[in-house]
Coordinates of C-alpha atoms in Angstrom, one line a residue:
F1 CA -3.9 -2.3 -32.9
E2 CA -5.7 -2.4 -29.6
S3 CA -3.7 -3.6 -26.7
Q4 CA -5.1 -5.9 -23.9
M5 CA -6.9 -4.4 -21.0
S6 CA -4.1 -5.3 -18.6
Y7 CA -1.7 -3.1 -20.5
R8 CA -4.2 -0.3 -21.1
M9 CA -4.9 -0.1 -17.3
T10 CA -1.3 1.0 -16.7
S11 CA -0.8 3.2 -19.8
N12 CA -1.2 6.9 -19.1
A13 CA -2.6 6.1 -15.6
A14 CA -2.2 9.7 -14.2
A15 CA -4.0 11.2 -17.2
K16 CA -6.8 8.7 -16.9
E17 CA -7.2 9.5 -13.2
A18 CA -7.4 13.2 -14.0
I19 CA -10.0 12.5 -16.7
A20 CA -12.0 10.3 -14.4
S21 CA -12.0 12.9 -11.7
Q22 CA -13.5 15.4 -14.1
A23 CA -16.0 12.9 -15.5
L24 CA -17.4 12.4 -12.0
N25 CA -18.8 16.0 -12.3
H26 CA -21.4 14.5 -14.7
V27 CA -22.7 11.8 -12.3
E28 CA -25.8 12.5 -10.3
A29 CA -27.3 10.5 -7.4
G30 CA -30.2 8.4 -8.5
S31 CA -29.1 8.2 -12.2
I32 CA -28.4 5.3 -14.5
V33 CA -24.8 5.3 -15.6
L34 CA -23.4 3.3 -18.5
L35 CA -19.7 2.5 -18.6
D36 CA -17.9 1.0 -21.7
D37 CA -14.9 -1.3 -21.6
S38 CA -12.4 1.5 -21.4
S39 CA -9.5 1.7 -19.0
T40 CA -10.2 5.4 -18.8
A41 CA -13.6 4.9 -17.2
L42 CA -12.3 2.4 -14.6
P43 CA -10.9 5.0 -12.2
M44 CA -14.4 6.5 -11.8
I45 CA -15.6 3.3 -10.1
A46 CA -13.9 3.9 -6.8
H47 CA -15.8 7.2 -6.4
L48 CA -19.2 6.2 -7.6
A49 CA -20.4 5.3 -4.0
E50 CA -20.4 9.0 -3.3
F51 CA -23.4 9.3 -5.7
T52 CA -25.7 6.6 -4.4
P53 CA -28.3 5.4 -5.0
L54 CA -27.0 4.7 -8.4
H55 CA -27.5 2.1 -11.2
V56 CA -24.3 1.3 -13.1
A57 CA -24.4 -0.8 -16.3
T58 CA -21.3 -2.1 -18.1
T59 CA -20.0 -4.6 -20.5
C60 CA -16.5 -4.7 -18.8
L61 CA -15.8 -7.7 -16.6
T62 CA -13.1 -5.8 -14.6
A63 CA -15.7 -3.0 -14.0
M64 CA -18.3 -5.6 -13.0
K65 CA -15.9 -7.1 -10.4
Q66 CA -15.1 -3.6 -9.0
L67 CA -18.7 -2.6 -8.9
G68 CA -19.7 -5.9 -7.2
D69 CA -17.3 -5.0 -4.4
L70 CA -19.5 -1.8 -3.9
A71 CA -22.8 -3.6 -3.8
D72 CA -23.4 -2.7 -0.1
S73 CA -22.8 1.0 -0.9
G74 CA -26.1 1.5 -2.8
I75 CA -24.9 0.8 -6.3
R76 CA -27.0 -1.5 -8.3
L77 CA -24.9 -3.3 -11.0
I78 CA -26.3 -4.2 -14.4
G79 CA -23.9 -6.4 -16.3
F80 CA -24.4 -6.9 -20.0
G81 CA -23.4 -10.4 -21.2
G82 CA -22.8 -11.8 -24.6
D83 CA -19.6 -13.2 -26.1
Y84 CA -16.6 -12.6 -23.9
D85 CA -13.7 -10.8 -25.6
H86 CA -10.6 -11.5 -23.6
M87 CA -8.4 -8.8 -25.1
H88 CA -10.9 -6.1 -24.1
D89 CA -12.1 -7.9 -20.9
S90 CA -15.6 -7.2 -22.0
F91 CA -18.7 -8.7 -23.6
V92 CA -19.6 -8.1 -27.2
G93 CA -21.9 -9.4 -29.9
L94 CA -25.6 -9.5 -30.7
R95 CA -26.8 -10.6 -27.2
C96 CA -24.7 -7.8 -25.6
I97 CA -26.1 -5.1 -28.0
E98 CA -29.7 -6.3 -27.5
S99 CA -29.2 -6.1 -23.7
I100 CA -27.9 -2.6 -24.0
E101 CA -30.8 -1.6 -26.2
S102 CA -33.3 -2.8 -23.6
I103 CA -32.4 0.0 -21.2
R104 CA -32.3 3.8 -21.2
A105 CA -29.3 5.4 -19.4
D106 CA -28.9 8.9 -18.1
V107 CA -25.3 9.2 -19.1
V108 CA -22.7 7.0 -20.9
F109 CA -18.9 7.4 -20.3
M110 CA -16.8 5.9 -23.0
S111 CA -13.4 6.1 -24.6
T112 CA -12.0 5.2 -27.9
S113 CA -8.7 4.5 -29.5
A114 CA -8.3 7.5 -31.7
V115 CA -9.6 11.0 -32.4
S116 CA -8.9 12.7 -35.7
G117 CA -10.4 15.9 -36.9
D118 CA -14.0 15.9 -35.8
C119 CA -14.5 12.1 -35.4
A120 CA -13.8 9.4 -32.9
F121 CA -12.4 6.1 -34.3
H122 CA -11.8 2.5 -33.2
Q123 CA -10.0 -0.3 -35.0
E124 CA -12.4 -3.1 -34.2
E125 CA -15.9 -3.5 -35.7
R126 CA -17.4 -5.5 -32.9
I127 CA -16.3 -2.9 -30.3
V128 CA -17.7 -0.1 -32.5
A129 CA -21.1 -1.8 -32.7
V130 CA -21.3 -2.0 -28.9
K131 CA -20.2 1.6 -28.4
R132 CA -22.7 2.8 -30.9
A133 CA -25.5 0.9 -29.1
M134 CA -24.4 2.7 -25.9
L135 CA -24.6 6.1 -27.6
R136 CA -28.1 5.3 -28.8
V137 CA -29.5 4.6 -25.3
A138 CA -27.9 7.4 -23.4
A139 CA -29.4 10.8 -22.8
K140 CA -26.0 12.3 -22.2
R141 CA -22.8 11.2 -23.9
V142 CA -19.4 11.8 -22.5
L143 CA -16.2 10.9 -24.3
L144 CA -13.0 10.3 -22.2
V145 CA -9.8 10.4 -24.2
D146 CA -6.2 10.9 -23.0
H147 CA -3.8 12.9 -25.1
S148 CA -2.2 9.9 -26.6
K149 CA -5.3 9.2 -28.6
L150 CA -5.6 12.7 -30.2
N151 CA -4.6 13.2 -33.8
K152 CA -4.7 9.4 -34.4
T153 CA -6.9 7.4 -36.6
A154 CA -8.2 3.8 -36.7
L155 CA -10.1 1.7 -39.2
Y156 CA -13.7 2.4 -38.2
R157 CA -15.4 5.7 -37.5
L158 CA -17.2 5.4 -34.2
S159 CA -19.0 8.7 -34.5
P160 CA -18.6 12.4 -35.1
L161 CA -17.5 14.3 -32.0
S162 CA -20.7 16.3 -32.3
E163 CA -22.6 13.3 -31.0
F164 CA -21.0 13.7 -27.6
D165 CA -22.3 16.3 -25.2
V166 CA -18.9 16.5 -23.4
V167 CA -15.3 15.5 -24.3
I168 CA -12.9 15.3 -21.5
T169 CA -9.1 15.0 -22.0
D170 CA -6.0 15.7 -19.9
A171 CA -3.8 18.8 -19.9
D172 CA -1.2 17.2 -22.2

Protein backbone atom coordinates (compact mmCIF):
# COMPACT_ATOMS: atom_id res chain seq x y z
CA PHE A 1 0.00 0.00 0.00
CA GLU A 2 1.29 3.45 -0.91
CA SER A 3 0.09 6.30 1.25
CA GLN A 4 -0.88 9.71 -0.07
CA MET A 5 1.77 12.38 -0.56
CA SER A 6 0.35 14.50 2.29
CA TYR A 7 1.05 11.66 4.75
CA ARG A 8 4.41 10.73 3.24
CA MET A 9 5.63 14.33 3.60
CA THR A 10 5.30 14.10 7.41
CA SER A 11 6.46 10.50 7.83
CA ASN A 12 10.13 10.15 8.91
CA ALA A 13 10.68 13.84 8.21
CA ALA A 14 14.00 14.11 10.10
CA ALA A 15 15.42 11.12 8.24
CA LYS A 16 14.32 12.57 4.92
CA GLU A 17 15.95 15.90 5.72
CA ALA A 18 19.23 14.13 6.53
CA ILE A 19 19.05 12.09 3.34
CA ALA A 20 18.30 15.18 1.25
CA SER A 21 21.23 17.00 2.83
CA GLN A 22 23.58 14.24 1.68
CA ALA A 23 21.94 14.07 -1.74
CA LEU A 24 22.83 17.71 -2.37
CA ASN A 25 26.48 16.61 -2.55
CA HIS A 26 25.58 15.11 -5.93
CA VAL A 27 24.19 18.32 -7.46
CA GLU A 28 26.43 20.52 -9.59
CA ALA A 29 25.78 24.01 -10.90
CA GLY A 30 24.78 24.00 -14.53
CA SER A 31 23.44 20.46 -14.48
CA ILE A 32 20.08 18.95 -15.35
CA VAL A 33 18.50 17.38 -12.27
CA LEU A 34 15.58 14.98 -12.39
CA LEU A 35 13.37 14.51 -9.31
CA ASP A 36 10.74 11.81 -8.96
CA ASP A 37 7.50 12.12 -6.98
CA SER A 38 9.08 11.09 -3.67
CA SER A 39 8.65 12.96 -0.44
CA THR A 40 12.30 12.11 0.28
CA ALA A 41 13.51 14.30 -2.59
CA LEU A 42 11.31 17.29 -1.67
CA PRO A 43 13.59 18.65 1.11
CA MET A 44 16.33 19.11 -1.50
CA ILE A 45 14.36 21.79 -3.31
CA ALA A 46 14.86 24.53 -0.71
CA HIS A 47 18.63 24.27 -1.25
CA LEU A 48 18.83 23.93 -5.02
CA ALA A 49 19.16 27.69 -5.53
CA GLU A 50 22.71 27.31 -4.15
CA PHE A 51 23.63 25.45 -7.36
CA THR A 52 22.30 27.79 -10.03
CA PRO A 53 22.12 27.92 -12.92
CA LEU A 54 20.23 24.66 -12.83
CA HIS A 55 17.55 22.83 -14.82
CA VAL A 56 15.23 20.77 -12.62
CA ALA A 57 12.70 18.38 -14.16
CA THR A 58 9.98 16.56 -12.25
CA THR A 59 6.64 14.78 -12.43
CA CYS A 60 5.62 15.90 -8.92
CA LEU A 61 3.11 18.76 -8.67
CA THR A 62 4.24 19.78 -5.16
CA ALA A 63 7.84 19.93 -6.40
CA MET A 64 6.75 21.99 -9.41
CA LYS A 65 5.04 24.50 -7.12
CA GLN A 66 8.09 24.76 -4.84
CA LEU A 67 10.46 25.08 -7.79
CA GLY A 68 8.19 27.70 -9.36
CA ASP A 69 8.71 29.83 -6.26
CA LEU A 70 12.47 29.69 -7.01
CA ALA A 71 12.15 30.82 -10.63
CA ASP A 72 13.97 34.10 -9.96
CA SER A 73 16.92 32.22 -8.45
CA GLY A 74 18.23 30.81 -11.73
CA ILE A 75 16.40 27.50 -11.63
CA ARG A 76 14.67 26.51 -14.85
CA LEU A 77 11.73 24.20 -14.15
CA ILE A 78 10.77 21.45 -16.57
CA GLY A 79 7.45 19.87 -15.63
CA PHE A 80 6.41 16.55 -17.10
CA GLY A 81 2.69 16.28 -17.66
CA GLY A 82 0.42 13.35 -18.35
CA ASP A 83 -2.37 11.85 -16.32
CA TYR A 84 -2.52 13.35 -12.83
CA ASP A 85 -2.36 10.80 -10.00
CA HIS A 86 -3.80 12.47 -6.89
CA MET A 87 -2.47 9.90 -4.43
CA HIS A 88 1.12 10.48 -5.57
CA ASP A 89 0.61 14.17 -6.43
CA SER A 90 2.35 13.48 -9.71
CA PHE A 91 1.87 12.83 -13.37
CA VAL A 92 2.04 9.34 -14.85
CA GLY A 93 1.15 7.54 -18.06
CA LEU A 94 2.34 7.37 -21.62
CA ARG A 95 2.54 11.16 -22.21
CA CYS A 96 4.62 11.54 -19.05
CA ILE A 97 7.00 8.73 -20.02
CA GLU A 98 7.41 10.09 -23.55
CA SER A 99 8.22 13.53 -22.12
CA ILE A 100 10.84 12.07 -19.79
CA GLU A 101 12.39 10.10 -22.64
CA SER A 102 12.77 13.31 -24.67
CA ILE A 103 15.51 14.67 -22.38
CA ARG A 104 18.88 13.61 -20.98
CA ALA A 105 19.52 14.36 -17.30
CA ASP A 106 22.83 14.56 -15.50
CA VAL A 107 21.40 13.05 -12.31
CA VAL A 108 18.13 11.56 -11.08
CA PHE A 109 17.11 11.49 -7.44
CA MET A 110 14.40 8.98 -6.64
CA SER A 111 12.99 6.95 -3.83
CA THR A 112 10.93 3.82 -3.70
CA SER A 113 8.65 2.01 -1.30
CA ALA A 114 10.77 -0.99 -0.48
CA VAL A 115 14.29 -2.39 -0.67
CA SER A 116 14.82 -6.10 -0.20
CA GLY A 117 18.04 -7.95 -0.85
CA ASP A 118 19.66 -6.40 -3.87
CA CYS A 119 16.52 -4.87 -5.42
CA ALA A 120 14.28 -1.84 -5.11
CA PHE A 121 10.52 -2.43 -5.29
CA HIS A 122 7.31 -0.44 -5.65
CA GLN A 123 3.72 -1.62 -5.42
CA GLU A 124 2.26 0.31 -8.34
CA GLU A 125 2.95 -0.55 -11.95
CA ARG A 126 2.28 2.96 -13.32
CA ILE A 127 4.80 4.49 -10.90
CA VAL A 128 7.41 1.83 -11.71
CA ALA A 129 7.07 2.66 -15.43
CA VAL A 130 7.76 6.36 -14.79
CA LYS A 131 10.70 5.66 -12.47
CA ARG A 132 12.25 3.24 -14.98
CA ALA A 133 12.00 5.93 -17.67
CA MET A 134 13.83 8.32 -15.34
CA LEU A 135 16.57 5.77 -14.77
CA ARG A 136 17.03 5.34 -18.53
CA VAL A 137 17.61 9.05 -19.21
CA ALA A 138 19.94 9.88 -16.32
CA ALA A 139 23.71 9.69 -16.45
CA LYS A 140 23.91 9.33 -12.65
CA ARG A 141 21.26 7.54 -10.58
CA VAL A 142 20.79 8.24 -6.86
CA LEU A 143 18.39 6.24 -4.69
CA LEU A 144 17.09 7.95 -1.55
CA VAL A 145 15.51 5.59 1.01
CA ASP A 146 14.86 6.06 4.68
CA HIS A 147 15.31 3.12 7.06
CA SER A 148 11.59 2.28 7.16
CA LYS A 149 11.81 1.04 3.56
CA LEU A 150 14.67 -1.37 4.12
CA ASN A 151 14.04 -5.11 4.30
CA LYS A 152 10.55 -4.59 2.86
CA THR A 153 9.08 -5.79 -0.37
CA ALA A 154 6.38 -4.68 -2.79
CA LEU A 155 4.69 -6.20 -5.81
CA TYR A 156 6.88 -4.86 -8.64
CA ARG A 157 10.65 -4.93 -8.91
CA LEU A 158 11.78 -1.44 -9.89
CA SER A 159 15.42 -2.34 -10.50
CA PRO A 160 18.45 -4.02 -9.00
CA LEU A 161 20.35 -1.75 -6.62
CA SER A 162 23.36 -2.15 -8.92
CA GLU A 163 21.61 0.16 -11.41
CA PHE A 164 22.06 3.02 -8.94
CA ASP A 165 25.38 4.81 -8.66
CA VAL A 166 24.64 5.97 -5.12
CA VAL A 167 22.24 4.80 -2.40
CA ILE A 168 21.65 7.23 0.47
CA THR A 169 19.84 6.28 3.68
CA ASP A 170 19.68 7.58 7.24
CA ALA A 171 21.63 6.39 10.29
CA ASP A 172 18.74 4.26 11.59
